[in-house]
PDB file of C-alpha atoms in Angstrom:
ATOM      1  CA  LEU T   1      -0.761 -22.862 -16.689  1.00 59.00           C
ATOM      2  CA  ALA T   2      -4.035 -21.129 -15.894  1.00 65.00           C
ATOM      3  CA  LYS T   3      -4.186 -17.689 -17.482  1.00 84.00           C
ATOM      4  CA  THR T   4      -5.121 -14.844 -15.169  1.00 91.00           C
ATOM      5  CA  THR T   5      -6.815 -11.551 -15.936  1.00 94.00           C
ATOM      6  CA  GLN T   6      -6.746  -8.619 -13.567  1.00 96.00           C
ATOM      7  CA  PRO T   7      -7.358  -4.875 -13.923  1.00 96.00           C
ATOM      8  CA  ILE T   8      -4.366  -2.902 -15.154  1.00 95.00           C
ATOM      9  CA  SER T   9      -4.765  -0.187 -12.536  1.00 97.00           C
ATOM     10  CA  MET T  10      -6.904   0.978  -9.634  1.00 97.00           C
ATOM     11  CA  ASP T  11      -7.083   4.151  -7.586  1.00 97.00           C
ATOM     12  CA  SER T  12      -8.147   4.419  -3.963  1.00 97.00           C
ATOM     13  CA  TYR T  13      -7.920   6.761  -1.002  1.00 97.00           C
ATOM     14  CA  GLU T  14      -6.321   6.279   2.357  1.00 97.00           C
ATOM     15  CA  GLY T  15      -8.516   4.430   4.822  1.00 97.00           C
ATOM     16  CA  GLN T  16     -10.643   2.723   2.191  1.00 97.00           C
ATOM     17  CA  GLU T  17     -10.950  -0.994   1.611  1.00 97.00           C
ATOM     18  CA  VAL T  18      -9.556  -2.102  -1.744  1.00 98.00           C
ATOM     19  CA  ASN T  19     -10.698  -5.206  -3.569  1.00 98.00           C
ATOM     20  CA  ILE T  20      -8.729  -6.480  -6.555  1.00 97.00           C
ATOM     21  CA  THR T  21     -10.366  -9.264  -8.535  1.00 96.00           C
ATOM     22  CA  CYS T  22      -8.525 -11.790 -10.643  1.00 96.00           C
ATOM     23  CA  SER T  23     -10.174 -14.074 -13.194  1.00 95.00           C
ATOM     24  CA  HIS T  24      -8.764 -17.551 -13.821  1.00 93.00           C
ATOM     25  CA  ASN T  25     -11.407 -19.473 -15.739  1.00 92.00           C
ATOM     26  CA  ASN T  26      -9.253 -22.510 -16.550  1.00 91.00           C
ATOM     27  CA  ILE T  27      -7.856 -23.095 -13.084  1.00 92.00           C
ATOM     28  CA  ALA T  28      -6.897 -26.730 -12.486  1.00 91.00           C
ATOM     29  CA  THR T  29      -8.069 -28.849  -9.582  1.00 92.00           C
ATOM     30  CA  ASN T  30      -4.673 -28.826  -7.879  1.00 90.00           C
ATOM     31  CA  ASP T  31      -3.872 -25.157  -8.509  1.00 92.00           C
ATOM     32  CA  TYR T  32      -3.422 -22.665  -5.699  1.00 93.00           C
ATOM     33  CA  ILE T  33      -4.067 -18.929  -5.974  1.00 94.00           C
ATOM     34  CA  THR T  34      -1.265 -16.697  -4.788  1.00 94.00           C
ATOM     35  CA  TRP T  35      -0.865 -12.944  -4.610  1.00 96.00           C
ATOM     36  CA  TYR T  36       2.418 -11.052  -4.622  1.00 96.00           C
ATOM     37  CA  GLN T  37       3.058  -7.351  -3.983  1.00 97.00           C
ATOM     38  CA  GLN T  38       5.826  -5.386  -5.654  1.00 96.00           C
ATOM     39  CA  PHE T  39       7.015  -1.917  -4.697  1.00 95.00           C
ATOM     40  CA  PRO T  40       9.024   0.147  -7.185  1.00 90.00           C
ATOM     41  CA  SER T  41      12.643  -0.979  -7.452  1.00 87.00           C
ATOM     42  CA  GLN T  42      12.049  -4.020  -5.244  1.00 93.00           C
ATOM     43  CA  GLY T  43      11.448  -7.706  -5.816  1.00 94.00           C
ATOM     44  CA  PRO T  44       7.930  -9.133  -5.394  1.00 95.00           C
ATOM     45  CA  ARG T  45       6.822 -10.120  -1.918  1.00 96.00           C
ATOM     46  CA  PHE T  46       4.400 -12.903  -1.071  1.00 94.00           C
ATOM     47  CA  ILE T  47       1.142 -11.613   0.423  1.00 96.00           C
ATOM     48  CA  ILE T  48      -1.313 -14.460   0.669  1.00 96.00           C
ATOM     49  CA  GLN T  49      -2.256 -17.823  -0.793  1.00 94.00           C
ATOM     50  CA  GLY T  50      -5.432 -19.867  -0.829  1.00 94.00           C
ATOM     51  CA  TYR T  51      -7.179 -22.827  -2.377  1.00 94.00           C
ATOM     52  CA  LYS T  52     -10.859 -22.205  -1.640  1.00 92.00           C
ATOM     53  CA  THR T  53     -13.254 -20.102   0.488  1.00 90.00           C
ATOM     54  CA  LYS T  54     -11.529 -17.427   2.532  1.00 96.00           C
ATOM     55  CA  VAL T  55      -8.023 -16.935   3.842  1.00 96.00           C
ATOM     56  CA  THR T  56      -6.976 -14.070   6.096  1.00 97.00           C
ATOM     57  CA  ASN T  57      -3.621 -12.982   7.429  1.00 95.00           C
ATOM     58  CA  GLU T  58      -2.291  -9.849   9.081  1.00 94.00           C
ATOM     59  CA  VAL T  59      -2.201  -7.824   5.859  1.00 94.00           C
ATOM     60  CA  ALA T  60      -4.957  -9.097   3.559  1.00 97.00           C
ATOM     61  CA  SER T  61      -7.855 -11.417   2.928  1.00 98.00           C
ATOM     62  CA  LEU T  62      -8.374 -13.654  -0.060  1.00 98.00           C
ATOM     63  CA  PHE T  63     -11.878 -14.620  -1.132  1.00 97.00           C
ATOM     64  CA  ILE T  64     -12.351 -17.562  -3.484  1.00 97.00           C
ATOM     65  CA  PRO T  65     -15.845 -18.582  -4.638  1.00 96.00           C
ATOM     66  CA  ALA T  66     -16.892 -22.193  -4.863  1.00 96.00           C
ATOM     67  CA  ASP T  67     -16.199 -22.471  -8.612  1.00 96.00           C
ATOM     68  CA  ARG T  68     -12.669 -21.004  -8.086  1.00 96.00           C
ATOM     69  CA  LYS T  69     -12.812 -19.221 -11.445  1.00 95.00           C
ATOM     70  CA  SER T  70     -11.980 -15.936  -9.794  1.00 96.00           C
ATOM     71  CA  SER T  71     -10.486 -14.609  -6.593  1.00 96.00           C
ATOM     72  CA  THR T  72     -10.507 -11.285  -4.791  1.00 97.00           C
ATOM     73  CA  LEU T  73      -7.670  -9.806  -2.804  1.00 98.00           C
ATOM     74  CA  SER T  74      -8.991  -7.496  -0.109  1.00 98.00           C
ATOM     75  CA  LEU T  75      -6.770  -4.882   1.515  1.00 98.00           C
ATOM     76  CA  PRO T  76      -8.467  -3.294   4.549  1.00 94.00           C
ATOM     77  CA  ARG T  77      -7.987   0.418   5.239  1.00 94.00           C
ATOM     78  CA  VAL T  78      -5.190   1.066   2.759  1.00 97.00           C
ATOM     79  CA  SER T  79      -2.481   3.617   3.369  1.00 96.00           C
ATOM     80  CA  LEU T  80      -0.119   5.437   1.027  1.00 97.00           C
ATOM     81  CA  SER T  81       2.439   2.692   1.625  1.00 96.00           C
ATOM     82  CA  ASP T  82       0.133   0.155  -0.055  1.00 97.00           C
ATOM     83  CA  THR T  83       0.766   1.832  -3.418  1.00 97.00           C
ATOM     84  CA  ALA T  84       2.318  -1.001  -5.407  1.00 97.00           C
ATOM     85  CA  VAL T  85       1.736  -3.533  -8.166  1.00 97.00           C
ATOM     86  CA  TYR T  86      -0.242  -6.620  -7.151  1.00 98.00           C
ATOM     87  CA  TYR T  87       0.159  -9.872  -9.053  1.00 96.00           C
ATOM     88  CA  CYS T  88      -2.307 -12.757  -9.080  1.00 95.00           C
ATOM     89  CA  LEU T  89      -0.752 -16.138  -9.877  1.00 92.00           C
ATOM     90  CA  VAL T  90      -2.353 -19.529 -10.279  1.00 92.00           C
ATOM     91  CA  GLY T  91      -0.416 -22.773 -10.238  1.00 89.00           C
ATOM     92  CA  ASN T  92       0.752 -25.815  -8.345  1.00 84.00           C
ATOM     93  CA  ALA T  93       3.849 -27.696  -7.356  1.00 79.00           C
ATOM     94  CA  GLY T  94       4.589 -28.599 -10.955  1.00 75.00           C
ATOM     95  CA  ASN T  95       4.512 -25.082 -12.413  1.00 78.00           C
ATOM     96  CA  MET T  96       6.963 -22.256 -12.506  1.00 78.00           C
ATOM     97  CA  LEU T  97       5.767 -18.854 -11.345  1.00 81.00           C
ATOM     98  CA  THR T  98       4.399 -16.857 -14.256  1.00 82.00           C
ATOM     99  CA  PHE T  99       3.797 -13.189 -13.615  1.00 85.00           C
ATOM    100  CA  GLY T 100       1.344 -11.264 -15.762  1.00 83.00           C
ATOM    101  CA  GLY T 101       1.178  -7.492 -15.893  1.00 85.00           C
ATOM    102  CA  GLY T 102      -0.358  -7.133 -12.448  1.00 94.00           C
ATOM    103  CA  THR T 103      -2.646  -4.425 -11.065  1.00 97.00           C
ATOM    104  CA  ARG T 104      -1.081  -1.074 -10.320  1.00 97.00           C
ATOM    105  CA  LEU T 105      -2.743   0.283  -7.166  1.00 98.00           C
ATOM    106  CA  MET T 106      -2.411   3.980  -6.449  1.00 98.00           C
ATOM    107  CA  VAL T 107      -3.489   5.121  -2.976  1.00 97.00           C
ATOM    108  CA  LYS T 108      -4.145   8.824  -2.718  1.00 97.00           C
ATOM    109  CA  PRO T 109      -4.223  10.980   0.419  1.00 95.00           C
TER     110      PRO T 109
ATOM    111  CA  ASN H   1      19.058 -14.228   7.981  1.00 76.00           C
ATOM    112  CA  ALA H   2      20.052 -11.921   5.142  1.00 85.00           C
ATOM    113  CA  GLY H   3      17.614 -13.739   2.849  1.00 95.00           C
ATOM    114  CA  VAL H   4      18.443 -13.361  -0.847  1.00 97.00           C
ATOM    115  CA  THR H   5      21.260 -10.969  -1.692  1.00 97.00           C
ATOM    116  CA  GLN H   6      22.273  -9.704  -5.120  1.00 98.00           C
ATOM    117  CA  THR H   7      25.302  -7.812  -6.363  1.00 97.00           C
ATOM    118  CA  PRO H   8      25.841  -5.396  -7.941  1.00 97.00           C
ATOM    119  CA  LYS H   9      22.805  -3.126  -7.476  1.00 96.00           C
ATOM    120  CA  PHE H  10      23.493  -1.213 -10.674  1.00 96.00           C
ATOM    121  CA  ARG H  11      25.704  -1.773 -13.687  1.00 97.00           C
ATOM    122  CA  ILE H  12      26.246  -0.180 -17.078  1.00 97.00           C
ATOM    123  CA  LEU H  13      27.726  -2.377 -19.791  1.00 97.00           C
ATOM    124  CA  LYS H  14      28.854  -1.623 -23.281  1.00 97.00           C
ATOM    125  CA  ILE H  15      27.546  -3.771 -26.124  1.00 97.00           C
ATOM    126  CA  GLY H  16      29.580  -6.958 -26.380  1.00 97.00           C
ATOM    127  CA  GLN H  17      30.914  -6.898 -22.832  1.00 97.00           C
ATOM    128  CA  SER H  18      30.305  -9.730 -20.385  1.00 96.00           C
ATOM    129  CA  MET H  19      29.473  -9.792 -16.708  1.00 96.00           C
ATOM    130  CA  THR H  20      28.253 -12.007 -13.912  1.00 98.00           C
ATOM    131  CA  LEU H  21      25.346 -11.121 -11.661  1.00 98.00           C
ATOM    132  CA  GLN H  22      25.789 -12.632  -8.227  1.00 98.00           C
ATOM    133  CA  CYS H  23      23.012 -14.147  -6.122  1.00 98.00           C
ATOM    134  CA  ALA H  24      23.245 -15.811  -2.745  1.00 98.00           C
ATOM    135  CA  GLN H  25      20.729 -17.083  -0.191  1.00 97.00           C
ATOM    136  CA  ASP H  26      21.215 -18.194   3.392  1.00 96.00           C
ATOM    137  CA  MET H  27      17.889 -19.963   3.928  1.00 95.00           C
ATOM    138  CA  ASN H  28      19.129 -23.380   2.762  1.00 94.00           C
ATOM    139  CA  HIS H  29      16.609 -23.344  -0.071  1.00 94.00           C
ATOM    140  CA  ASN H  30      17.036 -25.977  -2.740  1.00 92.00           C
ATOM    141  CA  TYR H  31      15.364 -24.006  -5.496  1.00 93.00           C
ATOM    142  CA  MET H  32      16.715 -20.825  -7.014  1.00 94.00           C
ATOM    143  CA  TYR H  33      15.539 -18.706  -9.926  1.00 94.00           C
ATOM    144  CA  TRP H  34      16.568 -15.812 -12.137  1.00 96.00           C
ATOM    145  CA  TYR H  35      13.959 -13.426 -13.551  1.00 95.00           C
ATOM    146  CA  ARG H  36      14.156 -10.306 -15.643  1.00 96.00           C
ATOM    147  CA  GLN H  37      11.656  -7.466 -15.523  1.00 95.00           C
ATOM    148  CA  ASP H  38      11.386  -4.908 -18.297  1.00 94.00           C
ATOM    149  CA  PRO H  39       9.798  -1.514 -17.529  1.00 88.00           C
ATOM    150  CA  GLY H  40       6.064  -1.756 -16.818  1.00 86.00           C
ATOM    151  CA  MET H  41       6.013  -5.513 -17.372  1.00 89.00           C
ATOM    152  CA  GLY H  42       5.780  -8.623 -15.253  1.00 90.00           C
ATOM    153  CA  LEU H  43       8.692 -10.910 -14.476  1.00 91.00           C
ATOM    154  CA  LYS H  44       9.971 -13.471 -16.956  1.00 92.00           C
ATOM    155  CA  LEU H  45      11.872 -16.568 -15.867  1.00 92.00           C
ATOM    156  CA  ILE H  46      15.377 -16.896 -17.350  1.00 96.00           C
ATOM    157  CA  TYR H  47      16.838 -19.960 -15.623  1.00 95.00           C
ATOM    158  CA  TYR H  48      16.152 -21.965 -12.522  1.00 92.00           C
ATOM    159  CA  SER H  49      17.883 -24.592 -10.427  1.00 93.00           C
ATOM    160  CA  VAL H  50      16.436 -27.411  -8.364  1.00 91.00           C
ATOM    161  CA  GLY H  51      19.650 -28.026  -6.455  1.00 92.00           C
ATOM    162  CA  ALA H  52      23.429 -27.865  -6.629  1.00 94.00           C
ATOM    163  CA  GLY H  53      24.664 -29.061  -9.991  1.00 94.00           C
ATOM    164  CA  ILE H  54      21.229 -28.943 -11.663  1.00 94.00           C
ATOM    165  CA  THR H  55      19.955 -26.071 -13.795  1.00 95.00           C
ATOM    166  CA  ASP H  56      17.265 -25.674 -16.435  1.00 93.00           C
ATOM    167  CA  LYS H  57      16.011 -23.083 -18.892  1.00 94.00           C
ATOM    168  CA  GLY H  58      13.025 -20.866 -18.261  1.00 92.00           C
ATOM    169  CA  GLU H  59      11.035 -18.733 -20.698  1.00 91.00           C
ATOM    170  CA  VAL H  60      13.831 -16.433 -21.935  1.00 95.00           C
ATOM    171  CA  PRO H  61      17.256 -18.155 -21.576  1.00 96.00           C
ATOM    172  CA  ASN H  62      18.963 -16.912 -24.753  1.00 96.00           C
ATOM    173  CA  GLY H  63      22.042 -14.801 -24.075  1.00 96.00           C
ATOM    174  CA  TYR H  64      22.461 -16.055 -20.495  1.00 98.00           C
ATOM    175  CA  ASN H  65      24.180 -18.865 -18.649  1.00 97.00           C
ATOM    176  CA  VAL H  66      23.996 -20.086 -15.083  1.00 98.00           C
ATOM    177  CA  SER H  67      25.796 -22.445 -12.764  1.00 95.00           C
ATOM    178  CA  ARG H  68      24.968 -23.862  -9.348  1.00 97.00           C
ATOM    179  CA  SER H  69      28.021 -25.271  -7.623  1.00 96.00           C
ATOM    180  CA  THR H  70      26.672 -24.755  -4.095  1.00 96.00           C
ATOM    181  CA  THR H  71      23.249 -24.574  -2.472  1.00 96.00           C
ATOM    182  CA  GLU H  72      23.820 -20.939  -1.542  1.00 97.00           C
ATOM    183  CA  ASP H  73      24.997 -19.376  -4.803  1.00 98.00           C
ATOM    184  CA  PHE H  74      23.394 -19.043  -8.229  1.00 98.00           C
ATOM    185  CA  PRO H  75      25.315 -16.637 -10.503  1.00 98.00           C
ATOM    186  CA  LEU H  76      23.912 -15.450 -13.838  1.00 98.00           C
ATOM    187  CA  ARG H  77      26.380 -14.860 -16.656  1.00 98.00           C
ATOM    188  CA  LEU H  78      25.731 -12.488 -19.552  1.00 96.00           C
ATOM    189  CA  GLU H  79      27.936 -13.084 -22.559  1.00 90.00           C
ATOM    190  CA  LEU H  80      28.157 -10.490 -25.346  1.00 94.00           C
ATOM    191  CA  ALA H  81      25.732  -8.012 -23.777  1.00 96.00           C
ATOM    192  CA  ALA H  82      23.073  -6.530 -26.067  1.00 97.00           C
ATOM    193  CA  PRO H  83      20.727  -3.535 -25.580  1.00 96.00           C
ATOM    194  CA  SER H  84      17.806  -5.975 -25.379  1.00 96.00           C
ATOM    195  CA  GLN H  85      19.258  -7.230 -22.090  1.00 97.00           C
ATOM    196  CA  THR H  86      18.713  -3.861 -20.449  1.00 97.00           C
ATOM    197  CA  SER H  87      16.407  -4.784 -17.621  1.00 97.00           C
ATOM    198  CA  VAL H  88      16.103  -5.340 -13.884  1.00 97.00           C
ATOM    199  CA  TYR H  89      17.219  -8.800 -12.833  1.00 98.00           C
ATOM    200  CA  PHE H  90      15.765 -10.524  -9.795  1.00 97.00           C
ATOM    201  CA  CYS H  91      17.035 -13.643  -8.115  1.00 97.00           C
ATOM    202  CA  ALA H  92      14.680 -15.702  -5.970  1.00 95.00           C
ATOM    203  CA  SER H  93      14.701 -18.866  -3.915  1.00 95.00           C
ATOM    204  CA  SER H  94      12.167 -21.246  -2.450  1.00 92.00           C
ATOM    205  CA  TYR H  95      12.179 -24.291  -0.241  1.00 88.00           C
ATOM    206  CA  LEU H  96      10.110 -26.319  -2.686  1.00 84.00           C
ATOM    207  CA  GLN H  97       9.485 -25.868  -6.372  1.00 79.00           C
ATOM    208  CA  GLY H  98       6.332 -24.661  -8.002  1.00 79.00           C
ATOM    209  CA  ALA H  99       3.807 -21.865  -8.095  1.00 78.00           C
ATOM    210  CA  SER H 100       2.152 -23.004  -4.855  1.00 79.00           C
ATOM    211  CA  TYR H 101       5.276 -22.404  -2.808  1.00 85.00           C
ATOM    212  CA  GLU H 102       6.423 -18.990  -1.611  1.00 91.00           C
ATOM    213  CA  GLN H 103       9.397 -17.507  -3.413  1.00 93.00           C
ATOM    214  CA  TYR H 104      11.729 -15.057  -1.697  1.00 94.00           C
ATOM    215  CA  PHE H 105      13.137 -12.367  -3.945  1.00 96.00           C
ATOM    216  CA  GLY H 106      16.343 -10.378  -3.805  1.00 97.00           C
ATOM    217  CA  PRO H 107      16.492  -6.588  -4.218  1.00 95.00           C
ATOM    218  CA  GLY H 108      17.392  -6.757  -7.903  1.00 97.00           C
ATOM    219  CA  THR H 109      20.212  -5.643 -10.199  1.00 97.00           C
ATOM    220  CA  ARG H 110      19.476  -2.815 -12.614  1.00 97.00           C
ATOM    221  CA  LEU H 111      21.467  -3.394 -15.804  1.00 97.00           C
ATOM    222  CA  THR H 112      21.824  -0.976 -18.697  1.00 97.00           C
ATOM    223  CA  VAL H 113      23.527  -1.999 -21.932  1.00 97.00           C
ATOM    224  CA  THR H 114      24.550   0.865 -24.225  1.00 96.00           C
TER     225      THR H 114
END
């Protein structure tokens, strides 16, 4: 399984754009990059998944450079309700999900 | 759809007691999983199942047992509870197996062993 490295914590303010970068230097050719969000006392929730370039959905964008050794989750105009832990996972159909420590995002008013 | 449901929400056990954590899903997913999450940490896989009648160990299976008699249900059994099993337990399901497929998580069961 590709090991991922992401910042332990980040602070932001309401209305700002937040970018969380994840490093995965040994990503395999058939690996996908997936981000989950977890609020306190809740199970993780799927946010977005991508393989290369850029993916956008109603809540976030995922930027993946050509070498795929890193990825950046972008949350536009965050609000207090975006305060959560964000997990970056890398794997494919043959792997189990392996959660690291995640990035604890604190959005301040 | 109710999604993934778990019962109970909270439980306190004494050392040496046993209990079963219930998990059910109504999405007709073949794959189901049990994770534990210790405070401030990520999730660790305990057991998983690829379909009724088939289960397999994850990263931290010791002290736990599972069964999968139906597609919908995947109970987790704790025998001889120990303080080290104090944790939050999450059940999840997915249509296909693997890290590239979305998993749906239940609300969790907070277990304390004293």
